[in-house]
Coordinates of C-alpha atoms in Angstrom, one line a residue:
M1 CA 0.0 0.0 0.0
D2 CA 1.1 3.6 -0.5
D3 CA 2.5 5.3 2.6
L4 CA 1.5 8.8 1.5
F5 CA 1.0 10.1 5.0
L6 CA 3.1 7.6 7.0
S7 CA 6.3 8.8 5.3
K8 CA 5.7 12.3 6.7
I9 CA 5.5 11.5 10.4
N10 CA 7.9 10.8 13.2
L11 CA 7.2 7.5 15.0
L12 CA 8.3 6.2 18.4
Y13 CA 8.5 2.4 18.6
V14 CA 8.7 0.8 22.0
E15 CA 9.5 -3.0 22.3
D16 CA 11.6 -4.8 25.0
E17 CA 12.3 -8.0 23.0
E18 CA 15.5 -7.3 21.1
S19 CA 14.9 -9.7 18.2
I20 CA 11.4 -8.5 17.5
R21 CA 12.5 -4.9 17.9
N22 CA 15.3 -5.2 15.4
I23 CA 13.1 -6.8 12.7
L24 CA 10.2 -4.4 12.9
A25 CA 12.4 -1.3 13.4
K26 CA 14.2 -2.1 10.2
R27 CA 10.9 -2.2 8.3
L28 CA 9.4 0.8 10.0
S29 CA 12.5 2.9 9.3
K30 CA 11.8 2.6 5.6
K31 CA 8.1 3.7 6.1
V32 CA 8.3 6.8 8.3
N33 CA 10.2 10.1 8.2
T34 CA 12.0 9.5 11.5
L35 CA 12.0 6.5 13.8
Y36 CA 12.8 6.7 17.5
I37 CA 13.4 3.3 19.3
A38 CA 12.9 2.6 23.0
E39 CA 13.7 -0.7 24.9
N40 CA 11.0 -0.5 27.6
G41 CA 8.2 1.7 28.9
E42 CA 10.4 4.0 30.9
D43 CA 12.8 4.5 28.0
G44 CA 9.8 5.1 25.8
Y45 CA 8.4 7.8 28.1
N46 CA 11.7 9.6 28.2
K47 CA 12.1 9.5 24.4
F48 CA 8.6 10.8 24.1
L49 CA 9.5 13.8 26.2
E50 CA 12.8 14.3 24.4
N51 CA 11.6 14.0 20.8
S52 CA 7.8 14.8 20.7
P53 CA 7.0 12.2 18.1
D54 CA 3.8 12.3 16.0
M55 CA 2.7 8.8 16.9
I56 CA 3.6 5.9 19.2
L57 CA 3.7 2.2 18.6
T58 CA 4.2 0.1 21.7
D59 CA 4.2 -3.4 23.1
V60 CA 2.1 -4.1 26.3
T61 CA 4.2 -6.4 28.5
M62 CA 7.5 -4.7 29.3
P63 CA 9.8 -4.1 32.3
K64 CA 9.9 -0.9 34.3
L65 CA 6.7 0.5 32.8
N66 CA 4.4 -1.6 30.7
G67 CA 2.6 -0.2 27.6
I68 CA -0.5 0.8 29.5
E69 CA 1.4 2.5 32.4
M70 CA 3.5 4.4 29.8
T71 CA 0.4 5.4 28.0
K72 CA -1.2 6.8 31.2
K73 CA 1.9 8.9 31.9
I74 CA 2.0 10.2 28.3
R75 CA -1.7 11.1 28.4
E76 CA -0.9 13.5 31.3
Y77 CA 1.1 15.6 28.8
N78 CA -0.6 14.9 25.5
R79 CA -4.3 13.7 25.2
D80 CA -4.2 13.6 21.4
I81 CA -1.1 11.8 20.2
P82 CA -2.1 8.5 18.6
I83 CA -0.9 5.5 20.6
I84 CA -1.2 2.0 19.0
I85 CA -0.9 -1.0 21.3
L86 CA 0.7 -4.4 20.2
S87 CA -0.6 -7.2 22.3
A88 CA -0.3 -11.0 22.5
N89 CA -3.4 -13.1 22.6
D90 CA -3.1 -13.8 26.3
E91 CA -3.0 -10.1 27.1
S92 CA -6.6 -9.4 26.2
N93 CA -7.2 -8.2 29.8
Y94 CA -5.3 -5.1 28.9
L95 CA -8.0 -4.1 26.3
L96 CA -10.3 -2.2 28.6
S97 CA -7.4 -0.3 30.1
A98 CA -6.3 0.6 26.6
I99 CA -9.7 1.9 25.8
E100 CA -9.9 4.0 29.0
N101 CA -6.6 5.6 28.0
E102 CA -7.9 6.4 24.5
V103 CA -5.5 4.3 22.4
S104 CA -5.9 4.7 18.7
G105 CA -5.4 1.0 17.8
Y106 CA -5.1 -2.4 19.5
I107 CA -3.4 -5.0 17.3
M108 CA -3.1 -8.6 18.3
K109 CA 0.1 -10.6 17.9
P110 CA 1.4 -12.4 15.8
L111 CA 1.4 -9.3 13.7
D112 CA -0.3 -9.0 10.3
K113 CA 2.1 -6.5 8.7
D114 CA -0.5 -5.2 6.2
K115 CA -3.0 -4.6 9.0
L116 CA -0.3 -2.8 11.1
Y117 CA 0.7 -0.6 8.2
D118 CA -2.9 0.1 7.4
V119 CA -3.5 1.3 11.0
L120 CA -0.3 3.4 11.0
E121 CA -1.2 5.0 7.7
K122 CA -4.8 5.7 8.9
N123 CA -3.5 7.5 12.0
A124 CA -0.8 9.2 10.0
K125 CA -3.5 10.5 7.7
A126 CA -5.5 11.9 10.6
I127 CA -2.3 13.6 11.9
C128 CA -1.6 15.2 8.5
L129 CA -5.2 16.3 8.1
E130 CA -5.1 18.1 11.4
K131 CA -2.2 20.1 10.1
I132 CA -4.1 21.3 7.1
N133 CA -5.4 24.7 7.7
L134 CA -8.8 24.6 6.2
A135 CA -9.4 28.2 7.0
Q136 CA -6.9 29.1 4.3
Q137 CA -9.1 27.6 1.6
E138 CA -10.9 30.2 -0.5
Q139 CA -14.2 28.4 -1.0
I140 CA -16.2 25.6 0.6
K141 CA -16.4 23.9 -2.7
K142 CA -12.6 23.6 -2.9
Q143 CA -12.6 22.2 0.7
Q144 CA -15.1 19.6 -0.3
I145 CA -13.1 18.5 -3.3
L146 CA -9.9 18.3 -1.3
L147 CA -11.6 16.3 1.4
Q148 CA -13.3 14.0 -1.1
N149 CA -9.9 13.2 -2.7
I150 CA -8.2 12.6 0.7
I151 CA -10.7 10.7 2.7
N152 CA -12.8 8.6 0.4
S153 CA -10.7 5.6 1.3
E154 CA -11.2 6.3 5.0
R155 CA -13.0 3.6 7.0
N156 CA -14.2 6.3 9.4
M157 CA -17.4 8.0 8.4
T158 CA -16.5 11.6 7.6
F159 CA -18.9 14.4 6.5
L160 CA -19.4 18.1 6.3
T161 CA -22.6 19.6 7.8
D162 CA -24.4 22.4 9.7
F163 CA -26.2 19.5 11.4
Y164 CA -29.3 20.2 9.3
S165 CA -28.3 19.5 5.7
L166 CA -25.5 17.3 4.5
K167 CA -22.9 19.2 2.5
F168 CA -20.4 16.5 1.8
A169 CA -19.9 12.8 2.8
N170 CA -17.3 10.2 2.1
N171 CA -18.0 6.7 0.8
S172 CA -18.1 5.1 4.2
F173 CA -21.0 7.4 5.2
L174 CA -22.9 6.8 1.9
D175 CA -22.4 3.0 2.3
F176 CA -23.5 3.0 5.9
F177 CA -26.8 4.7 5.0
G178 CA -27.3 2.8 1.7
I179 CA -27.2 5.9 -0.6
Q180 CA -25.3 6.7 -3.7
K181 CA -24.7 10.4 -3.3
T182 CA -25.0 13.2 -0.7
S183 CA -28.1 14.7 -2.3
E184 CA -30.1 11.5 -1.5
F185 CA -29.8 12.1 2.2
K186 CA -33.0 14.0 3.1
N187 CA -33.1 14.0 6.9
D188 CA -31.7 16.6 9.3
V189 CA -28.2 15.3 10.1
I190 CA -28.7 15.8 13.8
T191 CA -31.5 13.2 13.8
I192 CA -29.0 10.3 12.9
F193 CA -27.9 10.3 16.6
E194 CA -30.2 7.8 18.5
K195 CA -31.5 9.0 21.8
H196 CA -30.1 7.1 24.8
E197 CA -29.4 8.2 28.4
K198 CA -25.8 7.0 28.3
F199 CA -24.8 8.3 24.9
L200 CA -24.7 11.7 23.1
D201 CA -27.7 13.0 21.2
R202 CA -29.3 16.4 20.3
D203 CA -30.6 16.7 23.9
I204 CA -27.1 17.7 25.1
V205 CA -28.4 21.1 24.1
K206 CA -31.0 21.9 26.7
D207 CA -32.7 24.8 24.9
E208 CA -33.7 25.0 21.3
F209 CA -31.2 23.2 19.1
C210 CA -28.3 25.2 17.8
A211 CA -25.3 23.7 15.9
M212 CA -22.7 25.9 17.6
K213 CA -24.2 25.0 21.1
F214 CA -24.0 21.3 20.1
F215 CA -20.4 21.7 19.1
N216 CA -19.5 23.6 22.3
E217 CA -21.2 21.1 24.6
I218 CA -19.3 18.2 23.0
E219 CA -16.0 20.1 23.4
K220 CA -16.7 20.4 27.1
L221 CA -17.0 16.6 27.5
D222 CA -14.2 14.2 28.5
E223 CA -13.2 12.3 25.3
T224 CA -14.5 9.0 26.8
K225 CA -18.0 10.5 26.8
R226 CA -18.0 11.5 23.1
V227 CA -19.9 8.5 21.9
V228 CA -23.0 8.4 19.7
L229 CA -25.4 5.7 18.6
I230 CA -26.4 5.5 14.9
K231 CA -28.8 3.1 13.1
D232 CA -27.4 1.8 9.8
R233 CA -29.4 1.0 6.6
N234 CA -30.4 -2.4 8.0
S235 CA -31.6 -0.8 11.3
N236 CA -28.6 -2.2 13.2
I237 CA -27.5 0.2 16.0
K238 CA -23.7 0.9 16.0
S239 CA -21.7 3.1 18.4
F240 CA -19.2 5.7 17.2
Y241 CA -16.6 8.0 18.7
I242 CA -17.4 11.5 17.4
S243 CA -14.8 14.1 16.6
L244 CA -15.7 17.6 15.3
S245 CA -13.9 20.5 13.8
K246 CA -15.4 23.9 13.3
L247 CA -14.9 25.3 9.7
D248 CA -16.0 28.5 8.1
N249 CA -19.7 29.4 7.3
N250 CA -21.0 27.6 10.3
L251 CA -20.0 24.2 8.9
F252 CA -18.5 21.3 10.9
L253 CA -16.3 18.5 9.8
V254 CA -17.5 15.4 11.6
S255 CA -15.5 12.1 11.9
L256 CA -17.2 9.0 13.3
T257 CA -15.0 6.0 14.3
D258 CA -16.8 2.7 14.7
I259 CA -16.2 1.4 18.3
T260 CA -19.2 -0.9 18.5
K261 CA -17.1 -4.0 19.4
M262 CA -15.2 -2.1 22.1
T263 CA -18.4 -0.6 23.5
L264 CA -20.1 -4.1 23.7
E265 CA -17.0 -5.6 25.4
K266 CA -17.0 -2.7 27.9
I267 CA -20.7 -3.1 28.6
D268 CA -20.3 -6.8 29.0
T269 CA -17.4 -6.4 31.4
E270 CA -19.4 -3.8 33.4
Q271 CA -22.4 -6.0 33.4
K272 CA -20.4 -8.8 35.0
A273 CA -18.7 -6.5 37.5
Y274 CA -21.7 -4.5 38.7
Y275 CA -24.8 -6.6 38.1
D276 CA -26.2 -9.7 39.8
G277 CA -26.2 -12.5 37.3
L278 CA -29.5 -14.0 38.5
T279 CA -31.8 -11.0 39.1
G280 CA -30.2 -8.4 36.7
I281 CA -30.1 -5.7 39.4
Y282 CA -26.9 -4.2 40.9
N283 CA -24.6 -6.4 43.0
R284 CA -22.7 -5.6 46.2
N285 CA -19.7 -4.1 44.3
K286 CA -21.9 -1.5 42.6
F287 CA -23.8 -0.7 45.8
Q288 CA -20.6 -0.1 47.7
E289 CA -19.4 2.2 44.9
V290 CA -22.6 4.2 44.9
F291 CA -22.6 4.3 48.7
E292 CA -19.1 5.8 48.8
Y293 CA -20.1 8.4 46.2
E294 CA -23.3 9.4 48.1
V295 CA -21.4 9.7 51.4
K296 CA -19.1 12.3 49.9
R297 CA -22.2 14.2 48.8
V298 CA -23.8 13.9 52.2
H299 CA -20.7 15.5 53.8
R300 CA -20.9 18.3 51.3
Y301 CA -24.6 19.0 51.1
K302 CA -25.7 17.6 54.6
Y303 CA -28.8 15.7 53.3
P304 CA -30.0 12.5 55.1
L305 CA -29.2 9.1 53.7
S306 CA -30.7 5.8 54.9
I307 CA -30.5 2.1 53.9
A308 CA -32.8 -0.8 54.2
I309 CA -31.9 -4.5 54.3
L310 CA -34.7 -6.8 53.0
D311 CA -34.7 -10.5 53.8
I312 CA -37.2 -12.9 52.3
D313 CA -39.0 -14.7 55.1
H314 CA -38.6 -18.5 55.3
F315 CA -36.6 -18.5 52.1
K316 CA -34.8 -21.7 53.2
N317 CA -38.2 -23.5 53.2
F318 CA -38.7 -22.5 49.5
N319 CA -35.4 -24.2 48.6
D320 CA -35.9 -27.2 50.8
Q321 CA -39.5 -27.9 49.8
H322 CA -39.4 -26.9 46.1
G323 CA -35.8 -26.9 45.1
H324 CA -33.3 -24.1 44.2
L325 CA -34.9 -23.4 40.8
I326 CA -38.1 -22.3 42.6
G327 CA -35.9 -20.3 45.1
D328 CA -34.3 -18.5 42.1
E329 CA -37.7 -17.7 40.7
V330 CA -38.7 -16.2 44.0
L331 CA -35.6 -14.0 44.1
I332 CA -36.2 -12.8 40.5
L333 CA -39.8 -12.1 41.2
I334 CA -39.1 -10.0 44.3
A335 CA -36.2 -8.1 42.6
K336 CA -38.6 -7.2 39.7
K337 CA -41.4 -6.1 42.1
I338 CA -39.1 -3.8 44.1
Q339 CA -37.3 -2.4 41.0
E340 CA -40.8 -1.4 39.7
K341 CA -41.8 0.4 42.9
I342 CA -38.7 2.4 43.9
R343 CA -37.7 5.9 42.8
E344 CA -35.1 6.5 40.1
T345 CA -32.9 8.1 42.7
D346 CA -32.9 5.0 45.0
T347 CA -30.2 2.4 44.6
F348 CA -31.3 -1.3 44.8
A349 CA -28.9 -4.2 44.9
R350 CA -28.7 -7.9 45.8
W351 CA -26.5 -8.2 48.8
G352 CA -26.2 -12.0 48.8
G353 CA -28.4 -15.1 49.2
E354 CA -32.0 -13.9 49.9
E355 CA -30.9 -10.5 51.1
F356 CA -31.4 -7.3 49.2
I357 CA -30.3 -3.7 50.1
L358 CA -31.7 -0.3 49.3
L359 CA -30.1 3.1 49.5
F360 CA -32.6 5.9 50.0
F361 CA -31.4 9.2 48.8
E362 CA -32.4 12.3 50.9
C363 CA -34.4 10.1 53.3
T364 CA -34.4 10.1 57.1
K365 CA -34.8 6.7 58.8
E366 CA -38.5 7.6 59.4
D367 CA -39.0 8.4 55.7
A368 CA -37.1 5.2 54.8
K369 CA -39.3 3.2 57.1
N370 CA -42.5 4.5 55.4
K371 CA -41.1 3.7 51.9
A372 CA -39.9 0.3 53.1
D373 CA -43.3 -0.5 54.6
F374 CA -44.9 0.4 51.3
L375 CA -42.6 -2.1 49.6
R376 CA -43.4 -4.7 52.2
K377 CA -47.1 -4.4 51.6
E378 CA -46.6 -4.6 47.8
I379 CA -44.5 -7.8 48.2
E380 CA -47.1 -9.3 50.5
K381 CA -49.5 -9.1 47.6
T382 CA -47.0 -11.1 45.5
Y383 CA -47.9 -14.8 45.0
H384 CA -45.7 -17.5 43.3
E385 CA -47.7 -20.4 41.8
T386 CA -45.4 -23.0 43.5
A387 CA -43.9 -21.2 46.5
G388 CA -47.1 -19.4 47.4
R389 CA -47.3 -16.2 49.4
I390 CA -44.1 -14.3 49.9
T391 CA -43.2 -11.8 52.6
V392 CA -40.1 -9.9 53.7
S393 CA -38.6 -8.5 56.9
I394 CA -36.8 -5.2 56.7
G395 CA -34.3 -3.4 58.8
I396 CA -33.6 0.4 58.5
S397 CA -30.7 2.6 59.5
Q398 CA -29.7 6.2 58.8
Y399 CA -26.2 7.3 58.0
Q400 CA -24.4 9.2 60.8
E401 CA -21.3 11.2 60.3
N402 CA -18.2 9.0 60.0
D403 CA -20.2 5.8 59.6
S404 CA -18.5 3.2 57.5
M405 CA -20.5 0.9 55.2
D406 CA -20.0 -1.8 57.8
D407 CA -21.3 0.5 60.6
L408 CA -24.4 1.4 58.7
F409 CA -25.0 -2.2 57.6
K410 CA -24.6 -3.5 61.2
K411 CA -27.3 -1.1 62.4
A412 CA -29.7 -2.1 59.6
D413 CA -28.9 -5.8 60.2
D414 CA -29.7 -5.5 63.9
A415 CA -33.0 -3.9 63.0
L416 CA -33.6 -6.7 60.6
Y417 CA -33.0 -9.2 63.3
R418 CA -35.6 -7.5 65.5
A419 CA -38.1 -7.6 62.7
K420 CA -37.5 -11.4 62.4
E421 CA -37.8 -11.8 66.2
N422 CA -41.0 -9.8 66.3
G423 CA -42.8 -12.0 63.9
R424 CA -41.5 -11.3 60.4
N425 CA -43.2 -9.4 57.6
R426 CA -42.5 -6.1 59.3
V427 CA -40.1 -3.1 59.3
E428 CA -37.9 -2.1 62.2
I429 CA -35.5 0.8 62.7

């Protein structure tokens, strides 16, 4: 392939294995303008500071500083420099860390040299394009022609718009939406971004939509938050990292990088880390994380915070008499019922076994008791066709200054014990 852009950039290559380093360095030196070579992460970091390369290619597993640690340090100085990770198959656990540090590429070993050169050329192209001063172009038409010639081979979707009409789009954009030319795209461009609470859409502008406001709001965001959802011509929803540049005449150059696979892997990892596998609600890890966050807010804003521990009465009998599958069905049923009845601001999690826990935001223990009693009555109405009537006992406690999670839980657990001792199917503070 042609190295039109790669030949213009200065590359830092970091690899600790001498034999691999020598082979690849020999090839790379013929591709780039200047090649800097480092033997480990610490050496790589120092050479980055000394030489200010345009791009970095690095191994992951290295002495002193590994590739991820080096990337973190470099990101403290430069958030934009493309960093491409080389990783062995057994190092896939580094992928999420790489994503969090905004790497530009993640290539598995053994290396496919064509794929490597393609990724390097792609990033070199982006670097060179950033250096082009579009403001010096005399007419938007000339800008469009220039962009068309340069980026039609780009895998990224790239287009020029005022977020209403489409002024220019590369082939990747046209193929994605199943059209032959720009004039066939009839919708307002801003409408391509699907609405979702965890992703960007037009609602980031609180008042009446304005393209400049949209641009400014995105510029304020951390780069990890600049992700949009778009539906392709087959109605499949894909996720993209969005990058915008402001041009003349209220036009914006938009580049969309497909990160669907990485997004799904991140969601899957988060699902396993923070959600209970049986009931689908938060697990103990997530609850403790939310608790620590809310305690900081309590210290700052001085609002009340309470928790409730819910324990299913006679749950052991369900398992002993009907088997664990029925017990699991009861847990799922109760989790669903509670999830439907609590406020969006409350945090609900499975603590373990037949115990659930609730964090009541801005609630005294008396308020929490009233809410818990409402839930108890709703659960009492619940009937499982095999297990029969289901009830819960609930213990309440309110956060006091300097309480730890264990302190607060112990007070709620003691109250739960009293609820059991006093006949079950009740709430105690």
